[in-house]
Structure formats: structure tokens, C-alpha cells
PDB file of C-alpha atoms in Angstrom:
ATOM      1  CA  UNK X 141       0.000   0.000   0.000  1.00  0.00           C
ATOM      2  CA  UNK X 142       1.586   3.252  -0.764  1.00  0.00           C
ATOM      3  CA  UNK X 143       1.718   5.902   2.256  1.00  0.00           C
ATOM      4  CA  UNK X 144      -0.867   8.817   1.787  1.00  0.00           C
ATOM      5  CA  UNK X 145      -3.249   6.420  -0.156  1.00  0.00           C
ATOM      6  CA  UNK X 146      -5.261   5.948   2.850  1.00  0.00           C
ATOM      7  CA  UNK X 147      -6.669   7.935   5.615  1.00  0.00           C
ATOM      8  CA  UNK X 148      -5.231   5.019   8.075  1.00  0.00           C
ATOM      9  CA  UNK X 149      -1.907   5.799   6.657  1.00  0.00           C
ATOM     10  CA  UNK X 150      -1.477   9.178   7.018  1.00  0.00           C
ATOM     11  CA  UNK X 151      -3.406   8.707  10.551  1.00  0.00           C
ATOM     12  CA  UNK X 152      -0.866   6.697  11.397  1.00  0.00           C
ATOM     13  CA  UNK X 153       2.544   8.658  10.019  1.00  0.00           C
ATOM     14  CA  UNK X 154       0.561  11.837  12.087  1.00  0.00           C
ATOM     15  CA  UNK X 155       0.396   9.506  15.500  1.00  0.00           C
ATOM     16  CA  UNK X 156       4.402   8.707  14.488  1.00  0.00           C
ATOM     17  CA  UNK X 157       5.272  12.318  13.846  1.00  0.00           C
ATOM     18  CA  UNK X 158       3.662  13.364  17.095  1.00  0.00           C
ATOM     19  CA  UNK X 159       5.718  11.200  18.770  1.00  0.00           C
ATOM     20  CA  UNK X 160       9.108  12.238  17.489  1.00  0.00           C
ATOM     21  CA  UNK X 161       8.512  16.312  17.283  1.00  0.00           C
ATOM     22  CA  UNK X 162       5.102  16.660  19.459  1.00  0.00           C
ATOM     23  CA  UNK X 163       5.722  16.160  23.303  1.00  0.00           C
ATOM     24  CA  UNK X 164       2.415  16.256  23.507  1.00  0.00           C
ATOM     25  CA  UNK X 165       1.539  19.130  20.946  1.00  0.00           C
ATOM     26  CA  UNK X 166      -1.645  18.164  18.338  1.00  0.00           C
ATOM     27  CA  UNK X 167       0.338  16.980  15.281  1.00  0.00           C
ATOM     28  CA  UNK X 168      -1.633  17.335  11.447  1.00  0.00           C
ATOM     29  CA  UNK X 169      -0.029  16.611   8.288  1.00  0.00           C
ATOM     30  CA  UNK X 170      -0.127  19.650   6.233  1.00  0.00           C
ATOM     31  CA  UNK X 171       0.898  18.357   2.781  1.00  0.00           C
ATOM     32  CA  UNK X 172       1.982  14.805   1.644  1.00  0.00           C
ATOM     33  CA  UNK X 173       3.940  14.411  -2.071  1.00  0.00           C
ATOM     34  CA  UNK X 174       5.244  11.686  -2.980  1.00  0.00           C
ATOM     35  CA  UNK X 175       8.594  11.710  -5.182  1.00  0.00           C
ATOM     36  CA  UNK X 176       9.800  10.249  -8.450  1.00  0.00           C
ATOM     37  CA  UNK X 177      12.813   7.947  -8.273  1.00  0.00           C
ATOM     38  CA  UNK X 178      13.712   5.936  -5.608  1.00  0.00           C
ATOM     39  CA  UNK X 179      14.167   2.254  -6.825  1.00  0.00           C
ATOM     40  CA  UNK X 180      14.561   1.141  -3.541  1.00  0.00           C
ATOM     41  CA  UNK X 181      12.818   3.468  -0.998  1.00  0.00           C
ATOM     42  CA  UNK X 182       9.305   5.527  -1.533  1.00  0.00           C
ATOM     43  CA  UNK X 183      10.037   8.700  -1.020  1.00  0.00           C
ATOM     44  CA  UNK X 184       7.973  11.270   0.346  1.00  0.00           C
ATOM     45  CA  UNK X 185       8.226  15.141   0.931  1.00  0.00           C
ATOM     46  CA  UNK X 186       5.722  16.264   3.657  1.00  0.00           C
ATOM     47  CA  UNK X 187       5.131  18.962   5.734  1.00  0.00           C
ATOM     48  CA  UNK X 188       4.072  18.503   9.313  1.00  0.00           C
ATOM     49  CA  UNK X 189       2.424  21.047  11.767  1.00  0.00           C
ATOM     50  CA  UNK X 190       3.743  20.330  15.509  1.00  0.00           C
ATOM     51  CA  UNK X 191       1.911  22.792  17.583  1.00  0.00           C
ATOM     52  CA  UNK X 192       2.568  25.898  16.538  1.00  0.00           C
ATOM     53  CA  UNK X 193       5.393  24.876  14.327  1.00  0.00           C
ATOM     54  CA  UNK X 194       5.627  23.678  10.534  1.00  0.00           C
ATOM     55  CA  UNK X 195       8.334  20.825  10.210  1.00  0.00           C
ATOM     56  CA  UNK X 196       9.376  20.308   6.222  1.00  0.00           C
ATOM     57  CA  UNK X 197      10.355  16.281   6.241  1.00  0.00           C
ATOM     58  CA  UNK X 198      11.566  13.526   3.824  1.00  0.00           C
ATOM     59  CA  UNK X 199      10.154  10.017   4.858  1.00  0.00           C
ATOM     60  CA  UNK X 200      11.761   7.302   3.033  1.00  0.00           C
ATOM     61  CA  UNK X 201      10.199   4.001   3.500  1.00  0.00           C
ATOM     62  CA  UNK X 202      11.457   0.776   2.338  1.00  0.00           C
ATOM     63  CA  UNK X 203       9.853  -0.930  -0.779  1.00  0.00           C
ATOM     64  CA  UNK X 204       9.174  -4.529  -0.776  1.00  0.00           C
ATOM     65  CA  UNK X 205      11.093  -6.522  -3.685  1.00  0.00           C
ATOM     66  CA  UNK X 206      12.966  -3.049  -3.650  1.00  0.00           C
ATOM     67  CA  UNK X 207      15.482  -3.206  -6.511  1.00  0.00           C
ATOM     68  CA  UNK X 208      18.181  -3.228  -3.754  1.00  0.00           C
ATOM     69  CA  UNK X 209      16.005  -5.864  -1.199  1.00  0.00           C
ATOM     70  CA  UNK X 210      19.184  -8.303  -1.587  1.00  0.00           C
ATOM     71  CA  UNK X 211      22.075  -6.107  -2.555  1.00  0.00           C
ATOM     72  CA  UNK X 212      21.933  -2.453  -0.905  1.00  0.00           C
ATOM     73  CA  UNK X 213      21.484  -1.576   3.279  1.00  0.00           C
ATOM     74  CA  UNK X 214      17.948  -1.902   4.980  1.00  0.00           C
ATOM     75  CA  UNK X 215      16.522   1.981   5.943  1.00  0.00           C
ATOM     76  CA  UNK X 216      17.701   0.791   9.574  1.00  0.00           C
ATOM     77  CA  UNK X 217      21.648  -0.310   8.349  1.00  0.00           C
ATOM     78  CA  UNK X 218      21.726   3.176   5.917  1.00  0.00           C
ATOM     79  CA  UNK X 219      20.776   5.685   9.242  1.00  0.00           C
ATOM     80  CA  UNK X 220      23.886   5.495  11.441  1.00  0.00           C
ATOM     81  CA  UNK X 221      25.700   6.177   8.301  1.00  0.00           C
ATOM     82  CA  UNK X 222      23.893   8.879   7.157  1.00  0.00           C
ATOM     83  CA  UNK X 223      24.144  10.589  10.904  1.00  0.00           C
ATOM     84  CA  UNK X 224      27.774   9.929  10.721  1.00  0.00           C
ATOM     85  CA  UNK X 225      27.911  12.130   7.942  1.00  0.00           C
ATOM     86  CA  UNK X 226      25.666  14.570   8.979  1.00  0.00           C
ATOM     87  CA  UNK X 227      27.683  14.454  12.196  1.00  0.00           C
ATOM     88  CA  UNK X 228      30.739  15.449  10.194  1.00  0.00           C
ATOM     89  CA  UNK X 229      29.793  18.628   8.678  1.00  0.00           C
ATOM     90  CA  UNK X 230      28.848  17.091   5.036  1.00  0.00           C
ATOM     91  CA  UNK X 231      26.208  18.853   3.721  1.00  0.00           C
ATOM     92  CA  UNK X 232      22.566  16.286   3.718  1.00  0.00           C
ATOM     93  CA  UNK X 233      19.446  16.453   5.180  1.00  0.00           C
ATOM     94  CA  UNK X 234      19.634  15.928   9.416  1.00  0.00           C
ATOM     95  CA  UNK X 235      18.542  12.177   9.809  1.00  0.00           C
ATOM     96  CA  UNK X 236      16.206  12.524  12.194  1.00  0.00           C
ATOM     97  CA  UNK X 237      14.815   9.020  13.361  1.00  0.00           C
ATOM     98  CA  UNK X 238      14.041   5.497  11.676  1.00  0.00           C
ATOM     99  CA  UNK X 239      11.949   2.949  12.212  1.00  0.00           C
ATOM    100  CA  UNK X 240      13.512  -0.489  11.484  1.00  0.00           C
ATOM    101  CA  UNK X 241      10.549  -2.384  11.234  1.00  0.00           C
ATOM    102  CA  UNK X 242       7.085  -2.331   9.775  1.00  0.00           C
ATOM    103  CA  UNK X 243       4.886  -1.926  12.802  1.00  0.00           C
ATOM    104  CA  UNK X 244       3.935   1.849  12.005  1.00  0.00           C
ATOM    105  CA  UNK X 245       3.949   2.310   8.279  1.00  0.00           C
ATOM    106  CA  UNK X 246       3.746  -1.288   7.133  1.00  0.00           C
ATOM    107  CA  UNK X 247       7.335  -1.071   6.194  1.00  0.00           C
ATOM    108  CA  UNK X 248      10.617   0.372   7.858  1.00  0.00           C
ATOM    109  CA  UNK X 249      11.427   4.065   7.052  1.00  0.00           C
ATOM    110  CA  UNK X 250      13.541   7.115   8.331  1.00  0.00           C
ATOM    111  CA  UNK X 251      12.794  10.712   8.768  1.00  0.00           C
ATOM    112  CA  UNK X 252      15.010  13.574   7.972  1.00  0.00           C
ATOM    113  CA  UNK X 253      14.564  17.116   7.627  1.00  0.00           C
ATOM    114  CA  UNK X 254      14.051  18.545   4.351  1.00  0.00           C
ATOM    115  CA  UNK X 255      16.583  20.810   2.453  1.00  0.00           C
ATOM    116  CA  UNK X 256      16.665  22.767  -0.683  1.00  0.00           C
ATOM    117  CA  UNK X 257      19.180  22.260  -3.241  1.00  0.00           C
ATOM    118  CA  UNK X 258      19.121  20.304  -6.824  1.00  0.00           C
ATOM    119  CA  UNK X 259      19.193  16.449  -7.370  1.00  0.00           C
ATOM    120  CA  UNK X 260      22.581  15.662  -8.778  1.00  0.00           C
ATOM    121  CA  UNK X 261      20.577  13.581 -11.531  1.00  0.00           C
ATOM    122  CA  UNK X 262      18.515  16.747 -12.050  1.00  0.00           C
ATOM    123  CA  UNK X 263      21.674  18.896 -12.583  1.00  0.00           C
ATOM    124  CA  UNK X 264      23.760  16.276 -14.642  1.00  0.00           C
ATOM    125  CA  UNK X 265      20.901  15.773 -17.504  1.00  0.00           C
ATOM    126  CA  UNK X 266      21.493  14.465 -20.993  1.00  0.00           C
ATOM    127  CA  UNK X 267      24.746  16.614 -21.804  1.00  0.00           C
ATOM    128  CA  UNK X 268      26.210  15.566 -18.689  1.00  0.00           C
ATOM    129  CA  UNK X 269      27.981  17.073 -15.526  1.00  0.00           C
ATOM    130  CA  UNK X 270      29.032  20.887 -15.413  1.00  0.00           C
ATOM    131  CA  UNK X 271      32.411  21.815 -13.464  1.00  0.00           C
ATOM    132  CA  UNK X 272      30.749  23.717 -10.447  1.00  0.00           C
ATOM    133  CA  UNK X 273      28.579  20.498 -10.067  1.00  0.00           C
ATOM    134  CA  UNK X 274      31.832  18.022 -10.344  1.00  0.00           C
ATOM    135  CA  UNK X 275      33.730  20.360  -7.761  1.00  0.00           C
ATOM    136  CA  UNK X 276      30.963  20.701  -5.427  1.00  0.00           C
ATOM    137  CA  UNK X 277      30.572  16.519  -5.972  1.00  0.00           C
ATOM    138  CA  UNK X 278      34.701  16.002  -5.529  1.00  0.00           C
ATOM    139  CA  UNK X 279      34.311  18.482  -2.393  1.00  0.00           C
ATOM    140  CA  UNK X 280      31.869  16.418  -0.809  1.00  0.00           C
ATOM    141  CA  UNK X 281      33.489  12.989  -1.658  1.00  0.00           C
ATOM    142  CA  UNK X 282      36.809  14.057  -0.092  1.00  0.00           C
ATOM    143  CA  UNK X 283      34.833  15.007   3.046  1.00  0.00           C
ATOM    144  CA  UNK X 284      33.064  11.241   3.430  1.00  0.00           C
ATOM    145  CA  UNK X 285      35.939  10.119   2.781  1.00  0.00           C
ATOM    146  CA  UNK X 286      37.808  12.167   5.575  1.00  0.00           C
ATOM    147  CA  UNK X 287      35.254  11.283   8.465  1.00  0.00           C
ATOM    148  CA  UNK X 288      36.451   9.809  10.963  1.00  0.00           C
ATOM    149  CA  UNK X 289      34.633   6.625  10.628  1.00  0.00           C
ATOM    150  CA  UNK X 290      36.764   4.825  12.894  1.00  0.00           C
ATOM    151  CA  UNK X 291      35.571   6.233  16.213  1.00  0.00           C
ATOM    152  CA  UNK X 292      31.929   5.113  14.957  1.00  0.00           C
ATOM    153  CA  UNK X 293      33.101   1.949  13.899  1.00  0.00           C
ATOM    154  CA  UNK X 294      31.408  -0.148  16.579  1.00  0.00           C
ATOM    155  CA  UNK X 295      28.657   1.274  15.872  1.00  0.00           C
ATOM    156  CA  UNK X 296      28.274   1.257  12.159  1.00  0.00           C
ATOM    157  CA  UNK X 297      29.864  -2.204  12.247  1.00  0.00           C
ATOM    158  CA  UNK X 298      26.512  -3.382  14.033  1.00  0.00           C
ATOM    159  CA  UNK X 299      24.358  -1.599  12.064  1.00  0.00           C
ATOM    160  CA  UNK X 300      25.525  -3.250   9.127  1.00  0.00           C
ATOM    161  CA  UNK X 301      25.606  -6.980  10.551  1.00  0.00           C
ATOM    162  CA  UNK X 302      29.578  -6.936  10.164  1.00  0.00           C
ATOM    163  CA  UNK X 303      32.355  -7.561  12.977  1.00  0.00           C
ATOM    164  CA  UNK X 304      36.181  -7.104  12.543  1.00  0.00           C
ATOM    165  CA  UNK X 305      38.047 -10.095  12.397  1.00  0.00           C
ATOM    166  CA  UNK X 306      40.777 -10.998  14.940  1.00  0.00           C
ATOM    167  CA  UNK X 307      43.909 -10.589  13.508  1.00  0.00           C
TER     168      UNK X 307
END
């Protein structure tokens, strides 16, 4: 069933939302879009009203028979990835919480805040990539690649169902 298709589903993802970002406060989803792409993950921009504040959200919940099911992360392995990199000053959207299993949505998803900027598929088109879009994309690769991923390792070892063999 895809999210926002019925009233129990965005009932629920409201109940969910109020959770996270309520304490309490009445929670209503203000607007609910779903986005093209995503082989994996449905993707959905969404606007939430906590209170008296408006919270602009991406939802990503995983698909089932997803084209990467068998050969990509689960939502739940992906998050403490994406918070280390968040953590280290790249520039993405602020992971904000996942749910590894189905029990809310009817699949596992994650939450993040939502950002401007232009999909790098967007910006690359048919003639391919421009040079402030390959700098800004080099710039950003040579930060993930300088985090310091070892101080999380435990961590994003476990996420991802691996351990480090004794040497």
C-alpha cells in the first residue's frame, strides 16, 4: 500500500510524527507528495504542523522486492551512516529518526529534515555534468571520505551486521 493512499496511513505517520517532534503538541499533516525515483525506498516530501510549528520532512520508507532488497542496506543499516555524515559537517538532510521495522507504516522508514538544493541527476541531464557540479561533488566525496569513521566503527559495524576479524 503506498503511504498517503489511505486515511489510516497518514493517521498513522501523524500519531508517528507526534511522537518524534510533538511532546504532547496536536500533530496534522499539512501536505503529503510523494517523489519520483527511488528504486529502492518511496520517497515522500511532507510537511508537518507540531503545535505551533511547521516541520518540512523527507520520509523514506522501504519498498518490498525493492530493486536493492538483496544487494543495498535496509533503511535501519543506511541511518547510522547517514548521521555519521551529517555528524561530520557534510552537507545532507539531518537524519532525524528510523523505524527499522514495519509496525507503524507497514514497512521500515527514516525521517530527515528537508533541504533545498538540486538532485545531482537533475543537474547532470542528458549533456552531462558541469564543473561547479563536479567540484561541489569532488568536495563532498573528499569530506566522506575524511570522516572519521573509525571512532563510529562499533557502531556502524553493528548496524551493518559486520564484525572485525581478529587478527
Amino acid at each position: 500500500e503506498a503511504l498517503g493512499t489511505t486515511v489510516l496511513g497518514t493517521e498513522r505517520l501523524a500519531a508517528d510524527l507526534a511522537a518524534h517532534l510533538g511532546a504532547g503538541a496536536p500533530t496534522r499533516i499539512v501536505s503529503l507528495k510523494r517523489l519520483p525515483g527511488g528504486f529502492s525506498r518511496e520517497t515522500v516530501a511532507l510537511e508537518a504542523a507540531v503545535g505551533e510549528e511547521t516541520h518540512a520532512l523527507i520520509m523514506r520508507r522501504q519498498r518490498s522486492g525493492g530493486l536493492l532488497d538483496t544487494a543495498g542496506l535496509t533503511i535501519a543499516q543506511e541511518f547510522p551512516v547517514l548521521r555519521l555524515v551529517y555528524d561530520g559537517g557534510v552537507p545532507v538532510a539531518e537524519p532525524l529518526w528510523v523505524e527499522p521495522d514495519g509496525s507503524v507504516l507497514g514497512a521500515p522508514y527514516a525521517v530527515s529534515r528537508r533541504v533545498n538544493g538540486t538532485v545531482l541527476g537533475t543537474a547532470v541531464g542528458g549533456s552531462g555534468i558541469d564543473r561547479e557540479h563536479l567540484r561541489a561533488l569532488a568536495e563532498v566525496m573528499a569530506q566522506i571520505h575524511a570522516l572519521p569513521w573509525e571512532e563510529d566503527s562499533p557502531t556502524l559495524l553493528a548496524a551493518l551486521g559486520l564484525s572485525i576479524a581478529p587478527a
